[in-house]
mmCIF file of C-alpha atoms in Angstrom:
data_model
loop_
_atom_site.group_PDB
_atom_site.id
_atom_site.type_symbol
_atom_site.label_atom_id
_atom_site.label_comp_id
_atom_site.label_asym_id
_atom_site.label_seq_id
_atom_site.Cartn_x
_atom_site.Cartn_y
_atom_site.Cartn_z
ATOM 1 C CA MET A 1 -243.959 -15.212 -42.223
ATOM 2 C CA GLY A 2 -244.617 -12.756 -45.708
ATOM 3 C CA ARG A 3 -247.965 -11.696 -46.489
ATOM 4 C CA ALA A 4 -248.202 -13.740 -49.645
ATOM 5 C CA VAL A 5 -247.940 -17.149 -46.749
ATOM 6 C CA ALA A 6 -250.816 -16.163 -44.100
ATOM 7 C CA VAL A 7 -253.541 -15.259 -47.392
ATOM 8 C CA VAL A 8 -251.970 -19.190 -49.339
ATOM 9 C CA LEU A 9 -252.479 -20.546 -45.232
ATOM 10 C CA LEU A 10 -256.117 -19.066 -44.253
ATOM 11 C CA VAL A 11 -257.600 -19.898 -47.797
ATOM 12 C CA CYS A 12 -256.667 -23.795 -46.982
ATOM 13 C CA ALA A 13 -258.087 -23.483 -43.738
ATOM 14 C CA PHE A 14 -260.783 -23.096 -44.791
ATOM 15 C CA LEU A 15 -260.720 -25.683 -47.468
ATOM 16 C CA VAL A 16 -259.498 -28.084 -45.225
ATOM 17 C CA THR A 17 -262.426 -27.119 -42.205
ATOM 18 C CA PRO A 18 -265.371 -26.552 -44.460
ATOM 19 C CA GLY A 19 -266.967 -26.540 -40.555
ATOM 20 C CA LEU A 20 -266.165 -23.445 -41.206
ATOM 21 C CA LEU A 21 -268.215 -22.741 -44.416
ATOM 22 C CA GLN A 22 -270.934 -25.085 -43.775
ATOM 23 C CA PRO A 23 -271.850 -25.512 -40.656
ATOM 24 C CA ALA A 24 -273.718 -29.092 -40.792
ATOM 25 C CA ALA A 25 -270.675 -30.805 -41.892
ATOM 26 C CA TYR A 26 -269.741 -31.242 -38.694
ATOM 27 C CA ALA A 27 -270.968 -34.364 -38.265
ATOM 28 C CA GLN A 28 -270.131 -37.433 -40.113
ATOM 29 C CA GLU A 29 -273.005 -39.721 -39.454
ATOM 30 C CA THR A 30 -277.057 -38.826 -40.221
ATOM 31 C CA THR A 31 -280.141 -39.825 -38.803
ATOM 32 C CA SER A 32 -283.496 -39.192 -38.824
ATOM 33 C CA ILE A 33 -285.752 -38.221 -36.816
ATOM 34 C CA GLN A 34 -289.827 -38.854 -35.914
ATOM 35 C CA GLY A 35 -292.646 -37.215 -33.560
ATOM 36 C CA ARG A 36 -295.903 -36.338 -32.880
ATOM 37 C CA ILE A 37 -297.219 -33.447 -31.594
ATOM 38 C CA ARG A 38 -299.946 -34.229 -28.752
ATOM 39 C CA ASN A 39 -303.038 -31.622 -27.816
ATOM 40 C CA GLY A 40 -302.258 -31.840 -23.817
ATOM 41 C CA THR A 41 -306.152 -29.987 -22.790
ATOM 42 C CA PRO A 42 -308.797 -32.678 -22.971
ATOM 43 C CA GLY A 43 -311.027 -32.630 -25.312
ATOM 44 C CA ALA A 44 -308.955 -30.728 -27.826
ATOM 45 C CA GLU A 45 -308.538 -31.333 -31.342
ATOM 46 C CA ILE A 46 -304.241 -32.207 -32.264
ATOM 47 C CA PRO A 47 -303.405 -29.197 -34.774
ATOM 48 C CA VAL A 48 -302.787 -29.740 -37.957
ATOM 49 C CA GLY A 49 -300.085 -28.287 -40.227
ATOM 50 C CA LEU A 50 -298.100 -26.908 -37.166
ATOM 51 C CA PRO A 51 -295.037 -25.866 -38.576
ATOM 52 C CA VAL A 52 -291.727 -27.505 -36.379
ATOM 53 C CA THR A 53 -288.683 -26.805 -35.948
ATOM 54 C CA LEU A 54 -285.341 -28.520 -35.360
ATOM 55 C CA GLU A 55 -281.729 -26.879 -33.948
ATOM 56 C CA VAL A 56 -278.898 -28.762 -34.387
ATOM 57 C CA TYR A 57 -276.112 -28.018 -31.640
ATOM 58 C CA ARG A 58 -272.585 -29.423 -31.867
ATOM 59 C CA PHE A 59 -271.581 -28.794 -27.814
ATOM 60 C CA GLY A 60 -273.528 -25.581 -27.452
ATOM 61 C CA GLU A 61 -272.240 -24.372 -31.443
ATOM 62 C CA ARG A 62 -276.025 -23.957 -33.717
ATOM 63 C CA ILE A 63 -274.408 -25.621 -36.959
ATOM 64 C CA GLY A 64 -277.801 -26.090 -38.581
ATOM 65 C CA ILE A 65 -281.891 -25.504 -38.342
ATOM 66 C CA LEU A 66 -284.808 -27.909 -40.493
ATOM 67 C CA ASN A 67 -288.502 -27.878 -40.762
ATOM 68 C CA ALA A 68 -291.033 -29.939 -41.240
ATOM 69 C CA VAL A 69 -294.967 -29.186 -41.158
ATOM 70 C CA SER A 70 -297.165 -31.470 -38.686
ATOM 71 C CA ASP A 71 -299.633 -34.240 -40.626
ATOM 72 C CA ALA A 72 -303.709 -35.243 -40.105
ATOM 73 C CA ASP A 73 -302.471 -37.223 -37.334
ATOM 74 C CA GLY A 74 -300.023 -34.248 -36.419
ATOM 75 C CA GLY A 75 -296.583 -36.492 -36.922
ATOM 76 C CA PHE A 76 -293.384 -34.624 -38.457
ATOM 77 C CA SER A 77 -290.417 -36.532 -39.215
ATOM 78 C CA PHE A 78 -286.877 -34.761 -40.028
ATOM 79 C CA GLU A 79 -284.172 -36.854 -42.750
ATOM 80 C CA ASN A 80 -280.345 -36.592 -42.506
ATOM 81 C CA VAL A 81 -280.045 -35.236 -39.316
ATOM 82 C CA PRO A 82 -276.460 -35.393 -38.570
ATOM 83 C CA GLY A 83 -275.951 -37.741 -35.436
ATOM 84 C CA GLU A 84 -272.754 -38.070 -32.756
ATOM 85 C CA PHE A 85 -271.436 -37.527 -29.771
ATOM 86 C CA GLY A 86 -271.328 -33.915 -28.709
ATOM 87 C CA ILE A 87 -274.680 -33.769 -31.070
ATOM 88 C CA GLY A 88 -277.303 -32.284 -29.327
ATOM 89 C CA TYR A 89 -281.614 -31.019 -30.068
ATOM 90 C CA ILE A 90 -284.300 -28.582 -29.577
ATOM 91 C CA ILE A 91 -287.329 -29.730 -31.428
ATOM 92 C CA SER A 92 -290.225 -26.641 -30.774
ATOM 93 C CA THR A 93 -293.652 -25.201 -32.008
ATOM 94 C CA GLN A 94 -295.474 -22.520 -31.318
ATOM 95 C CA TYR A 95 -299.030 -23.200 -30.762
ATOM 96 C CA ALA A 96 -301.906 -20.402 -29.794
ATOM 97 C CA GLY A 97 -299.721 -18.215 -28.069
ATOM 98 C CA GLY A 98 -297.619 -20.630 -26.219
ATOM 99 C CA PHE A 99 -294.221 -22.062 -27.712
ATOM 100 C CA TYR A 100 -293.363 -25.486 -26.401
ATOM 101 C CA SER A 101 -290.490 -28.060 -26.899
ATOM 102 C CA TYR A 102 -288.360 -30.659 -26.865
ATOM 103 C CA GLU A 103 -284.878 -30.845 -26.292
ATOM 104 C CA ARG A 104 -282.422 -33.952 -26.069
ATOM 105 C CA ASP A 105 -278.556 -35.088 -26.671
ATOM 106 C CA PHE A 106 -277.933 -37.687 -28.896
ATOM 107 C CA PRO A 107 -278.712 -40.764 -28.936
ATOM 108 C CA LEU A 108 -282.536 -40.494 -29.235
ATOM 109 C CA PRO A 109 -284.858 -42.481 -27.689
ATOM 110 C CA PRO A 110 -286.268 -45.561 -30.579
ATOM 111 C CA GLU A 111 -289.766 -44.052 -30.006
ATOM 112 C CA PRO A 112 -291.248 -41.318 -31.875
ATOM 113 C CA VAL A 113 -290.883 -37.794 -30.176
ATOM 114 C CA GLU A 114 -293.428 -36.284 -28.454
ATOM 115 C CA LEU A 115 -293.663 -32.767 -28.798
ATOM 116 C CA PRO A 116 -296.722 -32.091 -26.372
ATOM 117 C CA VAL A 117 -299.352 -28.751 -27.494
ATOM 118 C CA TYR A 118 -301.693 -26.856 -24.467
ATOM 119 C CA GLU A 119 -304.866 -24.932 -25.536
ATOM 120 C CA SER A 120 -304.178 -20.963 -24.046
ATOM 121 C CA THR A 121 -306.145 -18.900 -21.427
ATOM 122 C CA SER A 122 -305.796 -14.873 -20.834
ATOM 123 C CA ASP A 123 -306.597 -17.166 -16.781
ATOM 124 C CA GLY A 124 -303.948 -17.415 -14.292
ATOM 125 C CA GLU A 125 -305.856 -18.470 -11.452
ATOM 126 C CA ALA A 126 -304.189 -22.438 -11.945
ATOM 127 C CA VAL A 127 -300.247 -19.920 -12.448
ATOM 128 C CA ARG A 128 -299.123 -20.119 -8.131
ATOM 129 C CA VAL A 129 -295.681 -19.209 -6.941
ATOM 130 C CA LYS A 130 -294.321 -22.308 -5.520
ATOM 131 C CA ALA A 131 -291.455 -21.375 -3.792
ATOM 132 C CA TYR A 132 -289.672 -17.363 -3.504
ATOM 133 C CA SER A 133 -286.699 -16.789 -1.828
ATOM 134 C CA LEU A 134 -283.971 -13.580 -1.604
ATOM 135 C CA VAL A 135 -281.112 -13.476 -0.708
ATOM 136 C CA VAL A 136 -279.488 -10.003 0.552
ATOM 137 C CA ASN A 137 -275.232 -11.739 -0.344
ATOM 138 C CA GLY A 138 -273.207 -8.316 -0.271
ATOM 139 C CA ALA A 139 -273.558 -4.984 1.197
ATOM 140 C CA ASP A 140 -270.404 -1.927 0.179
ATOM 141 C CA ALA A 141 -270.431 -0.011 2.930
ATOM 142 C CA ASP A 142 -268.964 2.803 0.660
ATOM 143 C CA THR A 143 -271.140 2.589 -2.289
ATOM 144 C CA GLY A 144 -274.275 2.059 -0.305
ATOM 145 C CA LEU A 145 -274.862 -0.634 -2.747
ATOM 146 C CA MET A 146 -277.027 -4.037 -1.524
ATOM 147 C CA ASN A 147 -277.178 -7.257 -3.430
ATOM 148 C CA VAL A 148 -279.736 -9.491 -4.101
ATOM 149 C CA LEU A 149 -280.632 -12.724 -5.689
ATOM 150 C CA ALA A 150 -283.809 -13.960 -6.226
ATOM 151 C CA LEU A 151 -284.841 -17.032 -7.384
ATOM 152 C CA VAL A 152 -289.334 -17.954 -8.157
ATOM 153 C CA GLY A 153 -290.248 -21.593 -8.451
ATOM 154 C CA LEU A 154 -293.115 -20.952 -10.829
ATOM 155 C CA GLU A 155 -295.949 -24.071 -11.638
ATOM 156 C CA ASN A 156 -299.430 -24.685 -13.888
ATOM 157 C CA SER A 157 -301.405 -26.744 -12.223
ATOM 158 C CA GLY A 158 -303.922 -26.046 -14.989
ATOM 159 C CA ASP A 159 -304.401 -28.099 -18.788
ATOM 160 C CA ARG A 160 -303.751 -25.377 -20.869
ATOM 161 C CA THR A 161 -301.005 -22.461 -20.827
ATOM 162 C CA PHE A 162 -301.419 -19.209 -19.718
ATOM 163 C CA VAL A 163 -301.055 -16.637 -22.132
ATOM 164 C CA PRO A 164 -300.643 -12.325 -21.134
ATOM 165 C CA GLU A 165 -302.534 -10.107 -22.478
ATOM 166 C CA LEU A 166 -301.538 -6.370 -23.447
ATOM 167 C CA PRO A 167 -303.654 -5.075 -20.742
ATOM 168 C CA GLN A 168 -306.871 -2.585 -20.995
ATOM 169 C CA ALA A 169 -306.449 0.614 -20.634
ATOM 170 C CA GLY A 170 -307.371 1.126 -16.525
ATOM 171 C CA ALA A 171 -306.953 -2.832 -16.406
ATOM 172 C CA MET A 172 -304.808 -4.723 -14.614
ATOM 173 C CA MET A 173 -302.061 -6.069 -15.068
ATOM 174 C CA SER A 174 -301.634 -10.238 -16.328
ATOM 175 C CA PHE A 175 -298.118 -11.027 -16.565
ATOM 176 C CA LEU A 176 -296.032 -12.234 -14.089
ATOM 177 C CA ARG A 177 -295.117 -8.922 -12.337
ATOM 178 C CA PHE A 178 -291.881 -9.015 -9.893
ATOM 179 C CA SER A 179 -291.309 -5.810 -7.089
ATOM 180 C CA LEU A 180 -287.989 -3.481 -7.000
ATOM 181 C CA PRO A 181 -286.758 -1.152 -5.162
ATOM 182 C CA LEU A 182 -286.866 2.344 -6.039
ATOM 183 C CA THR A 183 -283.003 2.497 -6.256
ATOM 184 C CA ALA A 184 -282.481 -1.132 -7.673
ATOM 185 C CA SER A 185 -280.059 -1.355 -10.827
ATOM 186 C CA GLU A 186 -277.905 -3.915 -12.863
ATOM 187 C CA VAL A 187 -281.484 -5.900 -12.962
ATOM 188 C CA ASP A 188 -280.129 -9.671 -14.473
ATOM 189 C CA VAL A 189 -283.050 -12.239 -15.508
ATOM 190 C CA GLN A 190 -282.889 -15.715 -16.363
ATOM 191 C CA SER A 191 -285.984 -18.131 -17.097
ATOM 192 C CA THR A 192 -286.245 -21.787 -17.988
ATOM 193 C CA LEU A 193 -289.313 -20.029 -19.500
ATOM 194 C CA ARG A 194 -289.552 -19.764 -23.365
ATOM 195 C CA GLY A 195 -290.561 -16.801 -25.328
ATOM 196 C CA GLY A 196 -292.109 -13.652 -24.233
ATOM 197 C CA SER A 197 -290.081 -10.494 -23.374
ATOM 198 C CA ILE A 198 -289.377 -8.883 -19.980
ATOM 199 C CA LEU A 199 -290.618 -5.444 -19.604
ATOM 200 C CA GLN A 200 -289.482 -2.248 -17.508
ATOM 201 C CA ILE A 201 -293.079 -1.635 -15.090
ATOM 202 C CA ASP A 202 -293.340 1.410 -12.115
ATOM 203 C CA ARG A 203 -292.191 -0.348 -9.336
ATOM 204 C CA GLY A 204 -290.709 -3.364 -10.885
ATOM 205 C CA PHE A 205 -290.562 -5.614 -14.310
ATOM 206 C CA ALA A 206 -293.014 -7.508 -15.543
ATOM 207 C CA MET A 207 -292.712 -11.211 -18.048
ATOM 208 C CA THR A 208 -294.773 -11.922 -20.693
ATOM 209 C CA SER A 209 -293.863 -15.065 -21.371
ATOM 210 C CA PRO A 210 -296.364 -17.297 -21.774
ATOM 211 C CA VAL A 211 -296.231 -20.032 -19.096
ATOM 212 C CA PRO A 212 -297.501 -23.612 -20.197
ATOM 213 C CA PRO A 213 -298.838 -26.159 -17.449
ATOM 214 C CA GLY A 214 -295.626 -27.657 -15.365
ATOM 215 C CA SER A 215 -293.296 -26.358 -13.273
ATOM 216 C CA TYR A 216 -290.745 -23.741 -14.038
ATOM 217 C CA GLU A 217 -288.443 -21.256 -12.459
ATOM 218 C CA ILE A 218 -287.230 -17.790 -12.686
ATOM 219 C CA ALA A 219 -283.969 -16.297 -10.900
ATOM 220 C CA TYR A 220 -282.830 -12.466 -10.837
ATOM 221 C CA THR A 221 -280.461 -10.749 -9.174
ATOM 222 C CA TYR A 222 -279.977 -6.478 -9.169
ATOM 223 C CA GLN A 223 -278.402 -3.776 -6.727
ATOM 224 C CA ALA A 224 -280.218 -1.288 -4.943
ATOM 225 C CA VAL A 225 -278.390 2.054 -3.037
ATOM 226 C CA TYR A 226 -279.196 2.288 0.728
ATOM 227 C CA GLU A 227 -279.148 4.957 2.676
ATOM 228 C CA GLY A 228 -278.239 5.421 6.519
ATOM 229 C CA GLY A 229 -278.102 1.847 6.860
ATOM 230 C CA GLU A 230 -281.391 1.311 5.714
ATOM 231 C CA LEU A 231 -283.008 0.402 2.910
ATOM 232 C CA SER A 232 -287.500 0.301 2.320
ATOM 233 C CA TYR A 233 -289.753 -0.935 -0.257
ATOM 234 C CA THR A 234 -293.230 -3.361 -0.863
ATOM 235 C CA GLN A 235 -292.602 -7.003 -1.854
ATOM 236 C CA SER A 236 -296.192 -7.806 -4.015
ATOM 237 C CA PHE A 237 -297.370 -11.263 -4.789
ATOM 238 C CA PRO A 238 -300.276 -10.997 -7.807
ATOM 239 C CA PHE A 239 -300.306 -14.817 -7.705
ATOM 240 C CA GLY A 240 -299.247 -15.243 -4.100
ATOM 241 C CA ALA A 241 -296.924 -17.691 -2.991
ATOM 242 C CA GLU A 242 -296.741 -20.674 -1.180
ATOM 243 C CA THR A 243 -294.026 -19.780 1.228
ATOM 244 C CA PHE A 244 -291.914 -16.739 0.532
ATOM 245 C CA ARG A 245 -288.016 -16.528 1.917
ATOM 246 C CA VAL A 246 -285.691 -13.517 3.231
ATOM 247 C CA LEU A 247 -282.097 -14.391 3.505
ATOM 248 C CA LEU A 248 -279.190 -11.897 5.031
ATOM 249 C CA LEU A 249 -275.945 -12.426 5.842
ATOM 250 C CA SER A 250 -275.516 -12.744 8.588
ATOM 251 C CA GLY A 251 -273.505 -9.901 10.211
ATOM 252 C CA LEU A 252 -275.198 -7.410 7.383
ATOM 253 C CA GLY A 253 -277.969 -5.935 9.668
ATOM 254 C CA SER A 254 -281.753 -7.425 10.143
ATOM 255 C CA VAL A 255 -284.611 -6.947 8.044
ATOM 256 C CA SER A 256 -288.206 -7.277 9.283
ATOM 257 C CA GLY A 257 -291.738 -7.453 8.155
ATOM 258 C CA GLU A 258 -295.427 -7.986 8.978
ATOM 259 C CA GLY A 259 -296.469 -11.960 8.751
ATOM 260 C CA LEU A 260 -291.737 -12.487 8.149
ATOM 261 C CA GLU A 261 -290.969 -14.917 10.818
ATOM 262 C CA GLU A 262 -287.264 -16.551 12.067
ATOM 263 C CA THR A 263 -286.466 -19.367 11.009
ATOM 264 C CA GLU A 264 -283.417 -22.478 11.501
ATOM 265 C CA PRO A 265 -280.334 -20.331 9.696
ATOM 266 C CA ALA A 266 -279.110 -21.722 6.025
ATOM 267 C CA THR A 267 -276.305 -22.581 5.385
ATOM 268 C CA LEU A 268 -275.576 -21.220 1.173
ATOM 269 C CA GLY A 269 -271.686 -22.132 0.543
ATOM 270 C CA ASP A 270 -269.645 -21.598 3.657
ATOM 271 C CA GLN A 271 -271.641 -18.968 4.459
ATOM 272 C CA GLN A 272 -274.715 -18.887 7.346
ATOM 273 C CA TYR A 273 -277.310 -16.846 6.412
ATOM 274 C CA VAL A 274 -280.145 -15.888 8.758
ATOM 275 C CA GLN A 275 -283.382 -16.867 7.281
ATOM 276 C CA MET A 276 -287.214 -14.482 7.643
ATOM 277 C CA GLU A 277 -289.951 -16.764 7.215
ATOM 278 C CA ALA A 278 -294.063 -16.496 5.424
ATOM 279 C CA ARG A 279 -296.530 -18.761 4.277
ATOM 280 C CA ASP A 280 -298.466 -19.456 2.388
ATOM 281 C CA LEU A 281 -299.871 -15.830 0.254
ATOM 282 C CA ASP A 282 -302.405 -15.221 -1.139
ATOM 283 C CA ALA A 283 -302.665 -13.957 -4.638
ATOM 284 C CA GLY A 284 -302.264 -9.990 -3.957
ATOM 285 C CA ALA A 285 -300.723 -10.594 -0.862
ATOM 286 C CA ARG A 286 -298.061 -7.831 -0.165
ATOM 287 C CA ILE A 287 -295.049 -7.521 2.408
ATOM 288 C CA ASP A 288 -293.472 -3.746 2.903
ATOM 289 C CA LEU A 289 -289.764 -4.855 4.225
ATOM 290 C CA GLU A 290 -287.203 -3.023 6.119
ATOM 291 C CA PHE A 291 -284.369 -3.742 5.909
ATOM 292 C CA SER A 292 -281.459 -2.049 8.819
ATOM 293 C CA GLY A 293 -277.849 -1.574 9.930
ATOM 294 C CA LEU A 294 -276.442 -2.102 6.751
ATOM 295 C CA PRO A 295 -272.686 -1.170 6.593
ATOM 296 C CA GLN A 296 -272.327 2.133 6.723
ATOM 297 C CA PRO A 297 -269.284 3.917 6.588
ATOM 298 C CA PRO A 298 -266.730 5.303 9.472
ATOM 299 C CA LEU A 299 -268.397 8.886 11.009
ATOM 300 C CA TRP A 300 -265.822 10.561 9.824
ATOM 301 C CA LYS A 301 -266.533 9.751 6.251
ATOM 302 C CA ARG A 302 -269.860 10.250 6.361
ATOM 303 C CA TRP A 303 -269.484 13.130 7.931
ATOM 304 C CA GLN A 304 -266.607 14.122 5.820
ATOM 305 C CA LYS A 305 -269.059 13.104 2.635
ATOM 306 C CA ALA A 306 -271.767 15.598 3.388
ATOM 307 C CA ALA A 307 -269.900 18.306 4.172
ATOM 308 C CA THR A 308 -268.689 18.744 0.185
ATOM 309 C CA ARG A 309 -272.679 18.709 -0.669
ATOM 310 C CA GLU A 310 -274.666 22.047 -1.312
ATOM 311 C CA GLY A 311 -277.128 22.361 0.383
ATOM 312 C CA PHE A 312 -275.584 21.848 4.937
ATOM 313 C CA VAL A 313 -279.293 21.401 6.032
ATOM 314 C CA SER A 314 -279.858 18.201 4.014
ATOM 315 C CA LEU A 315 -277.514 16.760 6.374
ATOM 316 C CA LEU A 316 -278.685 14.552 9.077
ATOM 317 C CA ILE A 317 -276.612 12.477 11.277
ATOM 318 C CA PRO A 318 -278.184 10.207 14.094
ATOM 319 C CA SER A 319 -277.030 9.240 17.885
ATOM 320 C CA ALA A 320 -276.741 11.051 20.561
ATOM 321 C CA PHE A 321 -272.964 12.035 19.448
ATOM 322 C CA GLY A 322 -274.834 13.942 15.654
ATOM 323 C CA ALA A 323 -277.312 15.888 17.338
ATOM 324 C CA ALA A 324 -273.459 16.851 19.896
ATOM 325 C CA LEU A 325 -271.608 17.647 16.417
ATOM 326 C CA LEU A 326 -274.867 19.464 15.026
ATOM 327 C CA SER A 327 -274.801 21.479 18.184
ATOM 328 C CA LEU A 328 -270.777 22.394 18.003
ATOM 329 C CA ILE A 329 -270.370 23.335 14.601
ATOM 330 C CA GLY A 330 -273.156 25.403 14.373
ATOM 331 C CA TYR A 331 -272.203 26.943 17.633
ATOM 332 C CA ALA A 332 -269.288 27.421 16.386
ATOM 333 C CA LEU A 333 -269.600 28.618 12.551
ATOM 334 C CA LEU A 334 -273.165 31.381 14.274
ATOM 335 C CA THR A 335 -271.538 32.775 17.291
ATOM 336 C CA ARG A 336 -269.737 35.766 16.203
ATOM 337 C CA ARG A 337 -266.131 36.331 18.598
ATOM 338 C CA GLU A 338 -264.037 39.883 18.359
ATOM 339 C CA PRO A 339 -260.688 38.842 18.030
ATOM 340 C CA THR A 340 -258.582 40.396 21.357
ATOM 341 C CA ALA A 341 -255.228 40.729 22.205
ATOM 342 C CA ASP A 342 -255.435 37.971 24.303
ATOM 343 C CA ALA A 343 -256.464 35.683 21.675
ATOM 344 C CA PRO A 344 -255.696 36.978 18.043
ATOM 345 C CA THR A 345 -257.659 36.095 14.759
ATOM 346 C CA ALA A 346 -255.990 32.901 13.451
ATOM 347 C CA PRO A 347 -254.435 32.826 9.499
ATOM 348 C CA GLY A 348 -256.466 30.718 8.386
ATOM 349 C CA GLY A 349 -259.017 29.984 10.466
ATOM 350 C CA ALA A 350 -261.981 28.443 9.451
ATOM 351 C CA THR A 351 -260.245 25.189 7.206
ATOM 352 C CA GLN A 352 -257.696 24.657 10.423
ATOM 353 C CA ARG A 353 -260.693 24.827 12.377
ATOM 354 C CA ALA A 354 -263.352 22.835 10.239
ATOM 355 C CA ALA A 355 -260.229 19.976 11.159
ATOM 356 C CA LEU A 356 -260.363 20.336 14.813
ATOM 357 C CA VAL A 357 -264.260 19.664 14.453
ATOM 358 C CA GLU A 358 -262.944 15.915 11.665
ATOM 359 C CA ALA A 359 -261.463 14.888 14.282
ATOM 360 C CA ILE A 360 -263.471 15.228 16.184
ATOM 361 C CA ALA A 361 -265.793 12.909 14.574
ATOM 362 C CA LEU A 362 -263.277 10.827 13.867
ATOM 363 C CA LEU A 363 -261.933 10.252 17.657
ATOM 364 C CA ASP A 364 -266.750 9.229 18.053
ATOM 365 C CA ASP A 365 -266.254 6.634 15.969
ATOM 366 C CA ARG A 366 -262.838 5.046 17.384
ATOM 367 C CA PHE A 367 -264.075 5.789 20.920
ATOM 368 C CA GLN A 368 -268.048 3.572 19.731
ATOM 369 C CA GLN A 369 -265.479 1.110 17.839
ATOM 370 C CA GLN A 370 -263.733 0.773 21.541
ATOM 371 C CA GLU A 371 -260.534 2.128 20.013
ATOM 372 C CA VAL A 372 -259.692 4.544 22.692
ATOM 373 C CA GLU A 373 -260.182 4.701 26.882
ATOM 374 C CA GLU A 374 -263.281 6.730 28.583
ATOM 375 C CA GLY A 375 -260.801 8.427 30.604
ATOM 376 C CA GLU A 376 -258.322 9.618 27.063
ATOM 377 C CA TYR A 377 -261.725 9.917 25.137
ATOM 378 C CA LEU A 378 -263.096 12.568 27.750
ATOM 379 C CA GLU A 379 -259.660 14.291 28.001
ATOM 380 C CA GLN A 380 -258.869 14.749 24.065
ATOM 381 C CA ARG A 381 -262.722 15.080 23.031
ATOM 382 C CA ARG A 382 -262.053 18.515 25.322
ATOM 383 C CA SER A 383 -259.147 19.720 24.725
ATOM 384 C CA LEU A 384 -260.431 19.359 20.274
ATOM 385 C CA LYS A 385 -263.621 21.312 21.664
ATOM 386 C CA ALA A 386 -261.352 23.856 22.776
ATOM 387 C CA GLN A 387 -259.559 24.556 19.905
ATOM 388 C CA ALA A 388 -262.355 24.814 17.636
ATOM 389 C CA LEU A 389 -264.728 26.937 20.016
ATOM 390 C CA HIS A 390 -262.664 29.363 21.152
ATOM 391 C CA GLY A 391 -259.738 29.189 18.536
ATOM 392 C CA ALA A 392 -256.885 26.835 18.214
ATOM 393 C CA GLY A 393 -253.779 26.432 20.987
ATOM 394 C CA GLU A 394 -256.358 28.306 23.016
ATOM 395 C CA PRO A 395 -255.886 26.812 27.090
ATOM 396 C CA GLU A 396 -259.096 25.449 27.526
ATOM 397 C CA ASP A 397 -259.228 27.455 31.090
ATOM 398 C CA GLU A 398 -263.984 27.153 30.591
ATOM 399 C CA ALA A 399 -264.428 24.802 28.045
ATOM 400 C CA GLY A 400 -262.713 21.703 30.348
ATOM 401 C CA LYS A 401 -264.913 22.519 32.956
ATOM 402 C CA ASP A 402 -268.345 21.132 31.334
ATOM 403 C CA GLY A 403 -268.464 17.709 32.166
ATOM 404 C CA GLU A 404 -269.276 16.365 29.235
ATOM 405 C CA ALA A 405 -270.322 12.941 28.584
ATOM 406 C CA GLY A 406 -269.359 10.796 25.874
ATOM 407 C CA PRO A 407 -272.051 10.074 22.739
#
């Protein structure tokens, strides 16, 4: 197809598809929308002259915005509004620091739309967390990353919108605050609350969103780095919580914290989770969460990774096997041996010794995984240890007499 033909077809496409130039022209039918603003705070007056916005969507894509202003009775109206199958509406306004909206698909009910607004307060006493759940659905041994999904059910049982205030010097923040481990990353937050922003704070994040009377949901996900199969951090509850649950994928490890009690296992999808629960947490409560037994790479991989670090002193190998291996390595590196006729210095001895130490670590790991019988394991370990201590290829005369036990 020539370039000129392509240009002509493109122009024709614009001419016969007016929606590309005028998004509001998608709909072939129009309707009118009447509504009224109501002040939901008892004894408060109906606001006059409040700007009201109507956003029109067609199959999820916004195709137009209309504006109106409320009258002395709180009434407002929109004329010539697109109205047909696939059309959706969001009617919204802002008042006293709060954001209020009404969402509905076409057709709207015949009675006028009612848009409630509320007076505001910076006192969060009426705000309460109904349910707070942490779902740990994965931990990767190779990367040392734990995946967490948090679900928070929030309720404002008062008759005023809670509007967080910027904290003064030395004052506590009145924002909605959520705790994260210090190693958390890839944080993603979703909420049914409107307006506000998300701020990074010392040990987590905060939301400045106003909270009108009613129930709302907040969901966030993140990844956290753990070390040695463990992760610890403090989960705080600035607004308290009626129920706090930690769901840990079965077989992934264990979790503990003061006040947490194990309940019936939970099933999400086709996966089963260990469930820990605490109830009736007061505002300002804290729980020190301790995750342990998280997946780790095999011992030989851990040793290989640690041995590449700049400082050997930073290496920490847990368990009795770790202590024995550390003693073996220290003895091999710190003991000076004079070459003799019976024990010549082999070329590349340091490299060969490092390979023998790694082989011992791999053998111990296989034994712990029950891949090697005890007798075969002890025999191979004595042989490898003798080679590491006395030089490759030497007989294990004295080394075989140490009566060494398994890890």
